[in-house]
Tab-separated table of C-alpha atoms in Angstrom:
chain	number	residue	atom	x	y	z
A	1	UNK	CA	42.051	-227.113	224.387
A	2	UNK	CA	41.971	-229.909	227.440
A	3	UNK	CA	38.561	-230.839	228.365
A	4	UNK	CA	38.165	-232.806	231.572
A	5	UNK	CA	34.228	-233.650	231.644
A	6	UNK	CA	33.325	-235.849	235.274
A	7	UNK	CA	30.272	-237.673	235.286
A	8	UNK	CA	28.438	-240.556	237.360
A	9	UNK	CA	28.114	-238.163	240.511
A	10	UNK	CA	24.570	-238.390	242.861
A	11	UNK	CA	22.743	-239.736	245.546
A	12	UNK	CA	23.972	-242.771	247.309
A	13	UNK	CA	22.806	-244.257	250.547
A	14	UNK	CA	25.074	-244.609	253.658
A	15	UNK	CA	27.193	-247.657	252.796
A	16	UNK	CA	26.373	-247.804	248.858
A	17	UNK	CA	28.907	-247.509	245.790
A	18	UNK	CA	29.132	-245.036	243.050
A	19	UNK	CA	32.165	-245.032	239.766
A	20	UNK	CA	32.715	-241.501	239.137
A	21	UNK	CA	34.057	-241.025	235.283
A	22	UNK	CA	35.999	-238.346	233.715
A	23	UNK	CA	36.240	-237.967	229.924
A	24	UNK	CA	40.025	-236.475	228.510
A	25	UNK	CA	40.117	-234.610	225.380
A	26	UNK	CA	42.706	-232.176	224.210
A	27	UNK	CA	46.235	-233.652	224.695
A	28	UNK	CA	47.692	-236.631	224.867
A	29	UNK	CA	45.949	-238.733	227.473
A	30	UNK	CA	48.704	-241.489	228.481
A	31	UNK	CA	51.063	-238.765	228.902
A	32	UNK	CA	50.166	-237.319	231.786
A	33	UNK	CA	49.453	-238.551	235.790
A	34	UNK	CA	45.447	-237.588	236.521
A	35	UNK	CA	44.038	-236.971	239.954
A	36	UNK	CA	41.084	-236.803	241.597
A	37	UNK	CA	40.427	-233.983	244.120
A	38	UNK	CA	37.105	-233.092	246.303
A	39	UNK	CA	35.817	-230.576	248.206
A	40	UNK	CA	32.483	-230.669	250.182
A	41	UNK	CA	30.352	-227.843	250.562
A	42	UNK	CA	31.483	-225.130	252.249
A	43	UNK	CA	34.746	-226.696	252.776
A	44	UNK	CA	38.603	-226.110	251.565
A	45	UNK	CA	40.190	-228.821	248.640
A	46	UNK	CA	40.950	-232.479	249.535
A	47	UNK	CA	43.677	-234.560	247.214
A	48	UNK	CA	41.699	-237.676	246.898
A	49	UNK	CA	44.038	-239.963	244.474
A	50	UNK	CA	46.181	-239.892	241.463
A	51	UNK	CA	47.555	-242.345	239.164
A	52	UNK	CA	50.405	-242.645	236.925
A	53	UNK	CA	50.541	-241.981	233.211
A	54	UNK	CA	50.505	-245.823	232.682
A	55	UNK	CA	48.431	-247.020	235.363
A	56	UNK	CA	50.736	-248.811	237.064
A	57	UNK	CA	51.220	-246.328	240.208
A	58	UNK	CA	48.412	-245.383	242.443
A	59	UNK	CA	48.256	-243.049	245.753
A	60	UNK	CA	45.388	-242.668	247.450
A	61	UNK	CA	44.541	-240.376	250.861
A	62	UNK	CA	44.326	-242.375	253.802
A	63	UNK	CA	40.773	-241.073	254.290
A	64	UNK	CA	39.443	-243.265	251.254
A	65	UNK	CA	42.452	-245.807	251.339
A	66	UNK	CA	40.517	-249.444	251.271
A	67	UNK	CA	37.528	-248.069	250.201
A	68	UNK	CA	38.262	-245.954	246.745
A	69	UNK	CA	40.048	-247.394	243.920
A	70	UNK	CA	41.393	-244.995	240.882
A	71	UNK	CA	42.079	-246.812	237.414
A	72	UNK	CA	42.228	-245.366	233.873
A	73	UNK	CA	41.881	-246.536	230.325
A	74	UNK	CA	44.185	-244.734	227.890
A	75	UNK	CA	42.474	-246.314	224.858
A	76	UNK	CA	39.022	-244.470	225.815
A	77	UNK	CA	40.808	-241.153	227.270
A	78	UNK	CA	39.376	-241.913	230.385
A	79	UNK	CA	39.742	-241.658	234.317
A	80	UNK	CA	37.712	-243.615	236.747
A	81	UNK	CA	36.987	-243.508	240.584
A	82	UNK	CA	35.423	-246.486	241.839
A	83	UNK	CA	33.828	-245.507	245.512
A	84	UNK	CA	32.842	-248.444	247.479
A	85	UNK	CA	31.366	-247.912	251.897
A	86	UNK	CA	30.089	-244.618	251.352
A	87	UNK	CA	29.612	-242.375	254.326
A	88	UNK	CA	28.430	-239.201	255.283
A	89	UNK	CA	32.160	-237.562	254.999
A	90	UNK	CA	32.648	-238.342	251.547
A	91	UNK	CA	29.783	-235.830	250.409
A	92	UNK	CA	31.146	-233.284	248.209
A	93	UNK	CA	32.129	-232.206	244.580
A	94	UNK	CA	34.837	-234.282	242.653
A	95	UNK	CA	37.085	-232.787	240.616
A	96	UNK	CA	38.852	-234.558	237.903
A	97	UNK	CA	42.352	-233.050	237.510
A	98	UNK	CA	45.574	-232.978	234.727
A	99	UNK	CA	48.668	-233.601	236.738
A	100	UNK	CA	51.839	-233.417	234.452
A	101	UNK	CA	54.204	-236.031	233.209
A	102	UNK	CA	55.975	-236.983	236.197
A	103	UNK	CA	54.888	-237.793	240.093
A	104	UNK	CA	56.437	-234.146	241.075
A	105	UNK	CA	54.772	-231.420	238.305
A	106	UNK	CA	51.371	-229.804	239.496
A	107	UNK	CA	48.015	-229.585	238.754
A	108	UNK	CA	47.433	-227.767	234.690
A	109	UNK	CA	43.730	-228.339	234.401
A	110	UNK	CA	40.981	-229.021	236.005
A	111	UNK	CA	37.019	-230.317	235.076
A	112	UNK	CA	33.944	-228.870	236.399
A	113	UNK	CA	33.141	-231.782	239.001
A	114	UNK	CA	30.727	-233.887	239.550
A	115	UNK	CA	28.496	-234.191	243.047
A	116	UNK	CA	28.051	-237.291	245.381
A	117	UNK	CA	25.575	-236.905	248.145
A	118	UNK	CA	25.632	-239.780	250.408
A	119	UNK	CA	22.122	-239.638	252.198
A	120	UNK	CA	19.485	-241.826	253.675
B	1	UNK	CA	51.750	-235.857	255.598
B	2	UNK	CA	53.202	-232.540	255.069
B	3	UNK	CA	50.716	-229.781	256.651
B	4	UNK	CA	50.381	-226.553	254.605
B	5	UNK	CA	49.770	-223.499	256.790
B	6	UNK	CA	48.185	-220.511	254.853
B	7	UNK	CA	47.917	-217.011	256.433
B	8	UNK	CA	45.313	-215.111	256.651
B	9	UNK	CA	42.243	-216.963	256.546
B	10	UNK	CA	40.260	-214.002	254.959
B	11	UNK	CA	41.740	-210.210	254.275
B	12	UNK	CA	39.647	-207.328	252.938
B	13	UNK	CA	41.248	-205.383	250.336
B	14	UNK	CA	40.688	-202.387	247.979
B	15	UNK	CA	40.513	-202.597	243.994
B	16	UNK	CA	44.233	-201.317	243.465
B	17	UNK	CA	45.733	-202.672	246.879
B	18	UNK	CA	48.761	-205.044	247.397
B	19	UNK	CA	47.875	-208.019	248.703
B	20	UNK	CA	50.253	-210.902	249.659
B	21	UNK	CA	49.407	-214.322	250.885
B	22	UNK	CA	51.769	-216.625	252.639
B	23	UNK	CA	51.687	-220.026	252.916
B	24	UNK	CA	54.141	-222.234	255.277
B	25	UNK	CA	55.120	-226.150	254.902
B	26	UNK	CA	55.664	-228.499	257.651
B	27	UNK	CA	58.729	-229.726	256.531
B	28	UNK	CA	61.319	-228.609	253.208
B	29	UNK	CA	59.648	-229.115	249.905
B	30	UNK	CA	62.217	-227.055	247.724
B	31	UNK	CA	59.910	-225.409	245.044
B	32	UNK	CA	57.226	-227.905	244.670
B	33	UNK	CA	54.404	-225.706	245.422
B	34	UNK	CA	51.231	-224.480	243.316
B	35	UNK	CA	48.576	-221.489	243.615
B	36	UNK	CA	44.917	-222.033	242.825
B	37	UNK	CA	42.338	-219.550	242.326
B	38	UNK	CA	38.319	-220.376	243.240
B	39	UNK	CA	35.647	-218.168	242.666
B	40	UNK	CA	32.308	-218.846	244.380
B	41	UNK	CA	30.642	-221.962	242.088
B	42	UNK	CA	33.545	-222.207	239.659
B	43	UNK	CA	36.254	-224.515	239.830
B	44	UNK	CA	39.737	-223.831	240.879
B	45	UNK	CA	42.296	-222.152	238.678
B	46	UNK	CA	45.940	-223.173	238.226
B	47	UNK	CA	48.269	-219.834	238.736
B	48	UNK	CA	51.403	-220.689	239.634
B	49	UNK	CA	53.655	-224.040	239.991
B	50	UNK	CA	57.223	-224.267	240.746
B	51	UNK	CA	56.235	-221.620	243.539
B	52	UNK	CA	56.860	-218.872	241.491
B	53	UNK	CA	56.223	-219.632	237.242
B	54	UNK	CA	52.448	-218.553	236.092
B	55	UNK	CA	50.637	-220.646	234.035
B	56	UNK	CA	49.944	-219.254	230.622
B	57	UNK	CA	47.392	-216.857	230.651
B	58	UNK	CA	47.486	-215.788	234.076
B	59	UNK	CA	48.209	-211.937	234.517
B	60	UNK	CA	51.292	-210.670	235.277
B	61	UNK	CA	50.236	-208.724	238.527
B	62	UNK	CA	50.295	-211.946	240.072
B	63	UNK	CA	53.649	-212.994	241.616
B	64	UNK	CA	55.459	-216.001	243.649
B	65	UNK	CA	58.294	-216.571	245.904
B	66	UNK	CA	59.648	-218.725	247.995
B	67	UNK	CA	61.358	-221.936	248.602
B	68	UNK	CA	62.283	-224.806	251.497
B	69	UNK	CA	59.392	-224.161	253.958
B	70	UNK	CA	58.187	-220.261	253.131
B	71	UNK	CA	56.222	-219.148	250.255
B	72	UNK	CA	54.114	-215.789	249.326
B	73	UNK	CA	51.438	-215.383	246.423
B	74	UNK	CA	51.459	-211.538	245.567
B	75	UNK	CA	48.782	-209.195	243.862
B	76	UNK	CA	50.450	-205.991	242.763
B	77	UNK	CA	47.301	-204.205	242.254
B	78	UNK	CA	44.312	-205.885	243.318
B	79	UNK	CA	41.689	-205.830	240.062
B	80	UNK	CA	37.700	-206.426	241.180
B	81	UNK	CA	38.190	-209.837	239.084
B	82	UNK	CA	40.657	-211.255	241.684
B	83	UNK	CA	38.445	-211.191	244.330
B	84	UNK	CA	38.294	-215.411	245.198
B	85	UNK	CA	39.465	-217.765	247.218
B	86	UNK	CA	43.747	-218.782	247.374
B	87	UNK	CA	44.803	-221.987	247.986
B	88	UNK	CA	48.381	-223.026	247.611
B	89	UNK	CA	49.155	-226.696	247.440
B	90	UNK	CA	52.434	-228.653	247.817
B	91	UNK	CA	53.373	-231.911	245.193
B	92	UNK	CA	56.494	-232.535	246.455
B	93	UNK	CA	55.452	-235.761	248.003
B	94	UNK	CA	51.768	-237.990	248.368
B	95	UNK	CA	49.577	-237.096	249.528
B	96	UNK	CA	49.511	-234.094	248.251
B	97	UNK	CA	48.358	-231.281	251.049
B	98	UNK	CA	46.535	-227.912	250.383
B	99	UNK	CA	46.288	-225.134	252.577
B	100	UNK	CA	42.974	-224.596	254.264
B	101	UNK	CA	42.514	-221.030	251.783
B	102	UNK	CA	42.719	-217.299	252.128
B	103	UNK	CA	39.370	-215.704	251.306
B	104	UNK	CA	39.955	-212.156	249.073
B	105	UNK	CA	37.219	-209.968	250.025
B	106	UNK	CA	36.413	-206.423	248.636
B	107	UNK	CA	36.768	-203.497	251.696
C-alpha cells in the first residue's frame, strides 16, 4: 500500500533553514504530481507546493514563493522541501501528499507530517 | 486565487442524523473538487474527488454533488466514527484553495 513517511521537521530559529523529506513507497513514484500541504496548530489546511511527475513543473503559494523550493528525485522515491527565511507563520505540521497523474486529479494519499517550530 | 466558502463552521449532530455540508467557489471550477476527513491528531482523509466519486474504501453513507460554483458533502446517517473535521478543496487551478472546515460535533 502507498507509504508517504516526512521527515527533517523541528526547531529552527527566526530566519534559519530546514529540508523537509518525504520517503514514497507503494506505487510508482514518477508517475504521479506530489504536494506539500501544512497546517499550524489549531488552524485549517494550507496548499504549500506541488510538483510535476517529472520535475519539471513547480507551483508554489505566494506565502512561501522566494523562500521555499520543492524538488524530487524519482531514482530515490523521494520528495523534498527546501525552507529557507523562516518566520514565525510558517510553524505548523507538513504534510507530504500523492496528487495523481495530471495537474487537475486530487489528493489520494497522504503521510503523517512532520513539525517545524520556528522559535527563538 | 479561487476562495472556497464552506458552511457551517461547526454543526452538532446525533448518531443517525443527516448531515450535509456545503461548500461554495469563488468562481466556476466544473467538478474539480475533493472532500477530506480530519480527526483530532490524525491526518486528513481523502473521500471524495470529482465532487461526487468516493475513494475506495470510504462508506457508502457518504455522498457528493455539485458542480460550477455549488457543492454539498452528505452523511445519510451520521455513525459516532464520522464525527471530524470536513474540508473540501478545489484542484481545478494553483494554488489550490481549501475551505476553512466544518467541525462535526456529537449533540
Amino acid at each position: 500500500q502507498v507509504q508517504l513517511v516526512e521527515s527533517g521537521g523541528g526547531l529552527v530559529k527566526p530566519g534559519g533553514s530546514l529540508r523537509l523529506s518525504c520517503a514514497a513507497s507503494g506505487f510508482t513514484f514518477s508517475d504521479y504530481y506530489m504536494s506539500w500541504i501544512r497546517q499550524a496548530p489549531g488552524k485549517g489546511l494550507e496548499w504549500v507546493s506541488s510538483i510535476s511527475s517529472g520535475g519539471s513543473t513547480r507551483y508554489y503559494a505566494d506565502s512561501v514563493r522566494g523562500r521555499f523550493t520543492i524538488s524530487r528525485d524519482n531514482a530515490k522515491n523521494s520528495l523534498y522541501l527546501q525552507m529557507n527565511s523562516l518566520g514565525a507563520e510558517d510553524t505548523a505540521l507538513y504534510y507530504c501528499v500523492k496528487d495523481g497523474r495530471s495537474a487537475t486529479t486530487s489528493i489520494r494519499d497522504w503521510g503523517q507530517g512532520t513539525l517545524v517550530t520556528v522559535s527563538s | 486565487d479561487i476562495q472556497m466558502t464552506q458552511s457551517p463552521s461547526s454543526l452538532s449532530a446525533s448518531v443517525g442524523d443527516r448531515v450535509t455540508i456545503t461548500c461554495r467557489a469563488s468562481q466556476v471550477i466544473s467538478n474539480y473538487l475533493a472532500w477530506f476527513q480530519q480527526k483530532p491528531g490524525k491526518a486528513p482523509k481523502s473521500l471524495i474527488y470529482a465532487a461526487s466519486t468516493l475513494q475506495s474504501g470510504v462508506p457508502s453513507r457518504f455522498s457528493g454533488s455539485g458542480s460550477g460554483t455549488d457543492f454539498t458533502l452528505t452523511i445519510s446517517s451520521l455513525q459516532p466514527e464520522d464525527f471530524a473535521t470536513y474540508y473540501c478543496q478545489q484542484y481545478n487551478s494553483y494554488p489550490r484553495t481549501f475551505g476553512q472546515g466544518t467541525m462535526v460535533e456529537i449533540k
